[in-house]
Every structure is written in structure tokens, then in C-alpha cells.
Amino acid sequence: MLPRRTRPLPFVPFLVIALVLSPVRSSAAAPTSPPSVLASEDPNLAYFRDLAETRNYTLGRPVSPKLTPDGKHALFLRSAPRDPTLKLYELDLATGRERELLTPAQLLGDTAENLSAEEKARRERARQSLKGFTSFQLSQDATRLLVTLSGKLYLVDRASLRVTELPGRSWIDPRFSPDGRAVAAAGPDRELHVIDLTATPPLARAVTTGATATLSHGTAEFVAQEEMSRPRGFWWSPDSRGLLYQQTDESAVEKRYVADALHPETPPTQFFYPRAGTPNATVRLFLVTLSGSPSPTLPPPLAIPWDHAAFPYLAHVVWQKNAPPTILVQNREQTDQRLLSVDPATGATTELLRETDTAWLNLDDNAAGSTGERRPPLWLADGESFLWTTERRGTWQVELRAASGALLREITPTTFNYRGLVGVDEESGAVLVRGGPDPREVHLWSFPLSGGGKGLSLTRARGQHSATFSSESRLLIRTTDLFDGTWRTDVVSADDDRVVATLPSVAAPLPRLPTTELTRTTGTPAFDAAVTRPRHFSAGKKYPVVLVVYAGPTSKRVNAEARGYLPDQWLADQGYLVVRLDGRGTPWHGRDWERAIKGNFIDVALADQIAGLQALGSLYPELDLARVGVSGWSFGGYFSAMAAIRRPDIFKAGVVGAPVITWENYDTHYTERYLGLPSAAPEAYRVSNVTTYAAQSSRPLLLIHGLTDDNVYFQHTLQLADALYMAGKPYELLPMLGTHMVNDPLVKLRQQTRIIDFLNRTLQPNTSR
């Protein structure tokens, strides 16, 4: 651990401190940017103002669509084109008639939405920044809906639209039982509760006991939510008679406190945060059997045993009809994981299969939809076999395995670039997946469940395609997001690919497409690249370059979808060529490509980005490689700091957004996957630490960070600022009164104008603006 310092925030002649109000994590009410404020900006900012207000022209799209089992209706959430508040709608697929079911205003009136600290944290983990009904549940018979708003839980009769407020408040992750007679949710008392919907009025009771300030039941721990894509901490049995639930003991986990600097009279918020090398939460799994009556005492919960010392991470839980509860557990190094079946009568576990990797094991969290329900294992209807995904042969593949775990056959070949499991259509004998040969695109494919057959591409247009599949109605909800700007969500027949209906969008249309060109660099290895030019590009002229970068695990930045490049276009229109590159360490180019960064976050990534820039320079002479800036957020912010400090011969300035600076101070599950434990790999942490190189800094740096960030704590940017200060190096600092996400349009606009001002001063100092 780096030594703690108690110096005040350092001041140097080139230090600029500008406080910007961000509403995402402030304890103050979230401000809504008045159109008149934004409209008063310089007309040259109108393009970015529109991007900010429309969320890159995505507000107004249908969100989280669900089909009724009879295939007659689709339900979905949708906001207005410039208002992030979601309302609930229903579409009659036969007639195309749309019905507004419920709005937040009907429940709250003029009262502002109020979220608990726990709910805010969960939304941060899910990167959920919309308002209103951010999710909804549909009962299995589709007669009732469940929504939460401002900490309260509401039951909605779909036919009459009668709304019943359920008892209690500040519920976490409420979900219908499969039979629709109850709702389970974690409560503010840190216990798991069941609300009996058959009682009049509905009655809530705790089904767990013993929670304390450090012991909870029914919620997922921080690293499960943030890094494993596992937001859930309980799971209904298919017959609605029992609940698997997580017990989380955080007594050994380090505590962190985040204060609202704008309101020093408000106590800080406490978080349990496991830094690399420090204790994780202790996670256990129990099964509670529910009585048909709310009054009798519940039987003692049944413990689900496995080797917790060897496999402390509970990565995934699934309990499907006609199949046993199935759990995936990992060792701390994430080099060994076991898929276990659970006997619900005894709690005993049986190993179905094991996966090992000398570097690390990725979790397949690329399921269709946002709930993660399709993440393997996906059991077939008879419970005799299940679909599994693996990288053991060098690329992601889908396999069919027997209920014993034995391999039956490979479904997708190693030559297919698998990107996610959509579902299985047992009636036609097809496995539906996402993927395709070009990692910049994502298509829908069908492979025979019988194996050995050639896959069939179900989509052709260049872009990103996704879908969810309903076996009851044999319909797909298919979303298309194309490089030509086309976006739509269709309900499609699985039998003949016929479009049954299109979910209505009210999103503002794209005024024009970005100029972005997708390409690949020459040489070995070759990199996916994107180049965005100014709209008034002059051939023969050299332009300064901005490398918009992530360059780290789990995120690919060069994708064939237009809206992602709209901010790049605004930057390019200020007189730049904007470049993106995906080097080694980024996903979807195979196991070896991704694992090239094991034990060192920066050297391979930095070398690849530079090699890619130089290769593009030979292809596009308009790139002025003597004037290159680099800009990124989160891991991209980390990379930007490293690039500008370590390679000043290439990078003339760096925009460093919310960076991880010292990896000892980032969370266990992410950091240790790539670098190992600090005690076992101290050199990996030293070479990957930005402060190791701070004394070498010679280029301008703009550091940006939210003061209340509970993912990458503001501590990181202060550590870099302190190291630069002590080395006598100048920098600029833009602290923001918010967290990791920046969503308010006015805040985004002000932040972006500060960034462009910085880039203009450092890369185009002789250009009058």
C-alpha cells in the first residue's frame, strides 16, 4: 500500500481547479438543465448540446421490452426524446395500437423521486442513469406488473390498470415468484422478505434473520455487481416454494467513506470496498423453504456447501424448471472455476465440470437482455442437458453437455466469433447466438442443436444486432443498430423471419451521420481502427490527432454503430482527426490476444496504440503525428495518463478522466484477474502504477474526476496530483461534484468545453478560436 499523505491539495502555477456540479451522486436534488440555459450557449456548441440532451439520440427508444406468453402484446419502457424519465407502455402486436400504462407522475405527482443510498449504488453498478421506472416485472401469466419508484413498490393490474402500493419501502431487487402469488425483495433491514399477494391487504414478512451492520441476506456484494455482472442475491425455485439466497459477511472488508463536499453538514456515506490484496466479503448460499401460510415459523435454512476457501467467488446462480439449482464458483486468482449442481433436498453439491486457465478465466456475461438470465448454463426443457460456453480451445464456443456435465458435442466452431447466447429453439432444433467473423460487427446466427452443422446468419446489414427469444410465443424481439444510423426494434417470427410488429420509438432522428471510417491497420498484429474527420475536411491539410482510448480489458471501442461516434464527430469538427484503436488486451480477438496483458496493464497496450497510430499515419497522411493528444475515461483515463507521461515523444497532451492510478486501490475481482495478488506479484503492480513514472511527466495533463465516485475513488486522482506536485510537475485539475457517470446535459457540455479548450491550447496553440 502506498503511504498515506495528509498534505492539503497541492497548488502549482499551472494548476486549475474548477468545481462542476454533477447531479448523479450529489445529495442535492438532481437539477434538470433548463433548455434556455443550453440554448444560450454559443451556436457552435449546438451539436454537442443536442448530443447531451438526447443521450446521443437514444432517448425515446423502447427499453427492456417483454412479450406476453400468448405473443399478443409487448410491454416496454420509454422516455421522451429529451427527458430521461421512463414510462410504461404496451403495444398490441396485431393492431399496432400503443397504450400508455403508467407514468411516474401518476404515482408521485409533483414530488421528486427519492432513492436510497443502496439503490443509488446498485444503479451505479448497473450503469443505470435513467429515471422513473428503470425496470419492471411481468408476472408469468402476464396479468400483473411490478414497478418500483422512489423506494416504493407497486402492483399493477394489467387489464384495469388498478395500482396497489405494497407494504414497506426501499426494497432492493423485487421479483415475482414464478406462480405470481408472491414477491421477494431484500429490505432496508438487510433481510430477505416475501410479500404475500394473496393476503388482503398484501402482507410482508422476513424469511431470513440475523442481519447486522456487516451481515446481510439477499443482496449481491460489490464485486459481484461491479465485476461479475451478477446483480442478484436471491433466486426463486421454479415451483415458488423456496428461495436460494446469498448471505454476505462484510465484517473483514475495508470500509470507505465518501462525503458530499458541497454539503459538509451531511455525514459521509459508508461503503464496503475490497481493494486488491485485502479481504473480500465472505459469501454463503442457503435455501429456505416457504410455508403456504404466512404465520408458521419457517424451517431452518439449508446451507449449500462447497469448498469456500478454495473457491470464494460465487459467480453465477441459475435455477430453471426441471433442472437442479446450478452455481458457478471461482478461486480468488480466477484461474479455476467449478460448475456445481445442488440437490435442493439435502443441499449437497456435485461437480459438473471445471474450467482452468493459466492466465485467467473470463465470465460469459454477454447474455441477451439486461437481466443475465441467459448466461450459461442454459438448461434444456427436459433437464437432461444444458448449453455451456468455454474458451478452452482458444476462442469462445457453445457446447452441449449432459446433465452429468459430460461433453456431448460442440455447437459453434472455433472459427466462429461467439459474442453471446440468445437462447435455444428446441422446437426447430436451433441454438441462437450473437457473433460473426468481423469483431466490429455483431450478428444473429442459428446453429443446429444436433451439432456439426454450418451456422446460418440471420442478419446481414453492417452493424450491431441483438435479440431475446420467447419459446412460448416463438417470437424474437430483435434490435438493429446499424453503421448507417438505422435503429429499430422489431418483433419477429422465429418460424419465417416475418416482422410481426415494430416497437414505436420517439427518439429524435439523427441530423446527419458521422464521417467515421472503419479500417484495419497494416502489419502484424493488425488492429481494428476508426478515423473520424471534420465535416469540412480539406484534402492535403494536416490535422492534429486525438486518440480517444480505452485500451483495456472487457471493452471494445471500434464498433460498427453510428451513434457511438457522434462525440468523436463533435471533437473532429473543432479541427482534429479523431482515432480509435483496439489493441491486444481488448476482447473478441481470441484468448491469446486478450491475455497478452497478463501481469502488466500498460506496456503491450501502449506499444499497440502507438504502433496503430504510426500504421494509420502511413495510410492517412492528413494525420499530423507530431501533434497527438490522448483522451480517455476510467481505464482509458489510466491509459491517457500513462501514455502522456511515458511517451512524450508521441503524445503531446493527455485528458485523464476518472483514472485508476494505483491498482492496489482498485477492487479485487477485476485487478487480481489481470495482475494477480499484490503479495505474489509486486512487480506487476509497480510497473502498472502511474505514480511510478510521475517524475517523468513533461506534457500537459488535464485530470478530471468525480469527488463522490464509489467505483474509482477520487483518491486515485489525488495520488497522481500529489506525485506530480512533489516532482514539481504542472497539471490541471477539474474535480466534479458527482460520481463515475456524467449524465446531466449541462454538466456534460461544460466538461466537454473544458476538454476542447485544453486540447486547443496544447495541440493548436497558434490557432485563434
Tab-separated table of N, CA and C in Angstrom, residues 500-561:
chain	number	residue	atom	x	y	z
A	500	VAL	N	-43.486	-9.082	-37.233
A	500	VAL	CA	-44.864	-9.047	-36.740
A	500	VAL	C	-45.257	-7.626	-36.358
A	501	ALA	N	-44.328	-6.899	-35.743
A	501	ALA	CA	-44.601	-5.526	-35.320
A	501	ALA	C	-43.268	-4.834	-35.064
A	502	THR	N	-43.305	-3.529	-35.088
A	502	THR	CA	-42.138	-2.717	-34.744
A	502	THR	C	-42.477	-1.892	-33.518
A	503	LEU	N	-41.646	-1.981	-32.486
A	503	LEU	CA	-41.906	-1.202	-31.278
A	503	LEU	C	-41.671	0.274	-31.587
A	504	PRO	N	-42.644	1.128	-31.251
A	504	PRO	CA	-42.545	2.543	-31.639
A	504	PRO	C	-41.474	3.292	-30.846
A	505	SER	N	-40.639	4.008	-31.561
A	505	SER	CA	-39.625	4.872	-30.974
A	505	SER	C	-40.005	6.322	-31.224
A	506	VAL	N	-39.743	7.176	-30.240
A	506	VAL	CA	-39.964	8.608	-30.417
A	506	VAL	C	-38.640	9.361	-30.336
A	507	ALA	N	-37.523	8.622	-30.478
A	507	ALA	CA	-36.203	9.254	-30.409
A	507	ALA	C	-36.050	10.264	-31.541
A	508	ALA	N	-35.358	11.340	-31.238
A	508	ALA	CA	-35.090	12.341	-32.261
A	508	ALA	C	-34.217	11.722	-33.351
A	509	PRO	N	-34.506	11.993	-34.609
A	509	PRO	CA	-33.711	11.394	-35.681
A	509	PRO	C	-32.304	11.991	-35.735
A	510	LEU	N	-31.370	11.182	-36.192
A	510	LEU	CA	-30.011	11.691	-36.384
A	510	LEU	C	-30.032	12.784	-37.447
A	511	PRO	N	-29.495	13.966	-37.146
A	511	PRO	CA	-29.495	15.015	-38.166
A	511	PRO	C	-28.557	14.684	-39.323
A	512	ARG	N	-27.470	13.960	-39.016
A	512	ARG	CA	-26.525	13.536	-40.052
A	512	ARG	C	-25.600	12.490	-39.437
A	513	LEU	N	-25.018	11.706	-40.292
A	513	LEU	CA	-24.128	10.648	-39.848
A	513	LEU	C	-22.730	11.194	-39.576
A	514	PRO	N	-21.996	10.563	-38.660
A	514	PRO	CA	-20.589	10.939	-38.512
A	514	PRO	C	-19.792	10.537	-39.749
A	515	THR	N	-18.665	11.153	-39.926
A	515	THR	CA	-17.811	10.858	-41.088
A	515	THR	C	-16.933	9.642	-40.856
A	516	THR	N	-17.128	8.932	-39.783
A	516	THR	CA	-16.230	7.868	-39.330
A	516	THR	C	-16.001	6.810	-40.403
A	517	GLU	N	-14.737	6.467	-40.580
A	517	GLU	CA	-14.328	5.378	-41.468
A	517	GLU	C	-13.748	4.262	-40.608
A	518	LEU	N	-14.270	3.048	-40.790
A	518	LEU	CA	-13.722	1.885	-40.110
A	518	LEU	C	-12.669	1.243	-40.991
A	519	THR	N	-11.558	0.870	-40.395
A	519	THR	CA	-10.465	0.291	-41.157
A	519	THR	C	-9.693	-0.674	-40.263
A	520	ARG	N	-8.650	-1.259	-40.796
A	520	ARG	CA	-7.698	-2.053	-40.028
A	520	ARG	C	-6.301	-1.617	-40.418
A	521	THR	N	-5.445	-1.608	-39.425
A	521	THR	CA	-4.070	-1.207	-39.707
A	521	THR	C	-3.339	-2.343	-40.428
A	522	THR	N	-2.252	-1.983	-41.080
A	522	THR	CA	-1.396	-2.985	-41.698
A	522	THR	C	-0.384	-3.478	-40.681
A	523	GLY	N	0.357	-4.522	-41.028
A	523	GLY	CA	1.364	-5.051	-40.121
A	523	GLY	C	0.831	-6.167	-39.274
A	524	THR	N	1.710	-6.694	-38.429
A	524	THR	CA	1.368	-7.803	-37.537
A	524	THR	C	1.718	-7.428	-36.107
A	525	PRO	N	0.762	-7.410	-35.185
A	525	PRO	CA	-0.653	-7.667	-35.464
A	525	PRO	C	-1.341	-6.468	-36.093
A	526	ALA	N	-2.469	-6.720	-36.733
A	526	ALA	CA	-3.296	-5.646	-37.287
A	526	ALA	C	-4.373	-5.294	-36.280
A	527	PHE	N	-4.754	-4.024	-36.242
A	527	PHE	CA	-5.701	-3.535	-35.240
A	527	PHE	C	-6.939	-2.955	-35.909
A	528	ASP	N	-8.107	-3.206	-35.297
A	528	ASP	CA	-9.318	-2.507	-35.710
A	528	ASP	C	-9.135	-1.024	-35.392
A	529	ALA	N	-9.553	-0.188	-36.320
A	529	ALA	CA	-9.359	1.254	-36.138
A	529	ALA	C	-10.548	2.017	-36.701
A	530	ALA	N	-10.763	3.214	-36.172
A	530	ALA	CA	-11.790	4.129	-36.667
A	530	ALA	C	-11.180	5.516	-36.764
A	531	VAL	N	-11.443	6.203	-37.868
A	531	VAL	CA	-10.942	7.558	-38.083
A	531	VAL	C	-12.129	8.455	-38.397
A	532	THR	N	-12.290	9.528	-37.632
A	532	THR	CA	-13.372	10.492	-37.848
A	532	THR	C	-12.754	11.814	-38.252
A	533	ARG	N	-13.204	12.348	-39.391
A	533	ARG	CA	-12.664	13.590	-39.938
A	533	ARG	C	-13.622	14.758	-39.682
A	534	PRO	N	-13.120	15.990	-39.743
A	534	PRO	CA	-14.022	17.144	-39.675
A	534	PRO	C	-14.990	17.133	-40.856
A	535	ARG	N	-16.157	17.663	-40.645
A	535	ARG	CA	-17.119	17.706	-41.747
A	535	ARG	C	-16.615	18.575	-42.892
A	536	HIS	N	-15.821	19.566	-42.565
A	536	HIS	CA	-15.260	20.426	-43.604
A	536	HIS	C	-13.796	20.083	-43.798
A	537	PHE	N	-13.540	18.802	-43.963
A	537	PHE	CA	-12.181	18.292	-44.132
A	537	PHE	C	-11.567	18.826	-45.430
A	538	SER	N	-10.318	19.239	-45.362
A	538	SER	CA	-9.579	19.743	-46.527
A	538	SER	C	-8.504	18.742	-46.892
A	539	ALA	N	-8.599	18.173	-48.068
A	539	ALA	CA	-7.583	17.231	-48.522
A	539	ALA	C	-6.246	17.945	-48.659
A	540	GLY	N	-5.172	17.263	-48.265
A	540	GLY	CA	-3.835	17.836	-48.350
A	540	GLY	C	-3.418	18.591	-47.108
A	541	LYS	N	-4.357	18.852	-46.203
A	541	LYS	CA	-4.039	19.560	-44.966
A	541	LYS	C	-3.752	18.548	-43.859
A	542	LYS	N	-2.790	18.886	-43.001
A	542	LYS	CA	-2.511	18.031	-41.847
A	542	LYS	C	-3.315	18.524	-40.637
A	543	TYR	N	-3.859	17.567	-39.891
A	543	TYR	CA	-4.681	17.880	-38.734
A	543	TYR	C	-4.070	17.259	-37.473
A	544	PRO	N	-4.155	17.975	-36.358
A	544	PRO	CA	-3.768	17.328	-35.092
A	544	PRO	C	-4.698	16.151	-34.805
A	545	VAL	N	-4.209	15.224	-34.011
A	545	VAL	CA	-4.896	13.960	-33.791
A	545	VAL	C	-5.279	13.833	-32.315
A	546	VAL	N	-6.479	13.350	-32.058
A	546	VAL	CA	-6.880	12.975	-30.707
A	546	VAL	C	-7.175	11.479	-30.713
A	547	LEU	N	-6.428	10.729	-29.912
A	547	LEU	CA	-6.680	9.303	-29.727
A	547	LEU	C	-7.693	9.153	-28.600
A	548	VAL	N	-8.924	8.787	-28.957
A	548	VAL	CA	-9.970	8.534	-27.963
A	548	VAL	C	-9.855	7.062	-27.588
A	549	VAL	N	-9.544	6.785	-26.324
A	549	VAL	CA	-8.992	5.473	-25.997
A	549	VAL	C	-9.670	4.846	-24.781
A	550	TYR	N	-9.730	3.536	-24.792
A	550	TYR	CA	-9.955	2.723	-23.592
A	550	TYR	C	-8.750	1.793	-23.412
A	551	ALA	N	-8.523	0.920	-24.393
A	551	ALA	CA	-7.296	0.123	-24.489
A	551	ALA	C	-7.150	-0.915	-23.397
A	552	GLY	N	-8.260	-1.266	-22.728
A	552	GLY	CA	-8.161	-2.217	-21.636
A	552	GLY	C	-9.124	-3.376	-21.776
A	553	PRO	N	-9.129	-4.268	-20.808
A	553	PRO	CA	-9.981	-5.456	-20.845
A	553	PRO	C	-11.462	-5.107	-20.846
A	554	THR	N	-12.236	-5.977	-21.425
A	554	THR	CA	-13.704	-6.015	-21.407
A	554	THR	C	-14.374	-4.993	-22.317
A	555	SER	N	-13.624	-4.074	-22.919
A	555	SER	CA	-14.277	-3.019	-23.702
A	555	SER	C	-13.643	-2.900	-25.082
A	556	LYS	N	-14.493	-3.000	-26.110
A	556	LYS	CA	-14.051	-2.779	-27.482
A	556	LYS	C	-14.603	-1.442	-27.946
A	557	ARG	N	-13.731	-0.583	-28.476
A	557	ARG	CA	-14.138	0.777	-28.841
A	557	ARG	C	-14.418	0.959	-30.320
A	558	VAL	N	-13.930	0.069	-31.178
A	558	VAL	CA	-14.159	0.190	-32.623
A	558	VAL	C	-15.295	-0.754	-32.982
A	559	ASN	N	-16.481	-0.184	-33.178
A	559	ASN	CA	-17.681	-0.966	-33.438
A	559	ASN	C	-18.467	-0.332	-34.579
A	560	ALA	N	-19.174	-1.153	-35.306
A	560	ALA	CA	-19.933	-0.680	-36.460
A	560	ALA	C	-21.311	-0.205	-36.030
A	561	GLU	N	-21.350	0.881	-35.292
A	561	GLU	CA	-22.624	1.529	-34.938
A	561	GLU	C	-22.385	3.024	-34.879
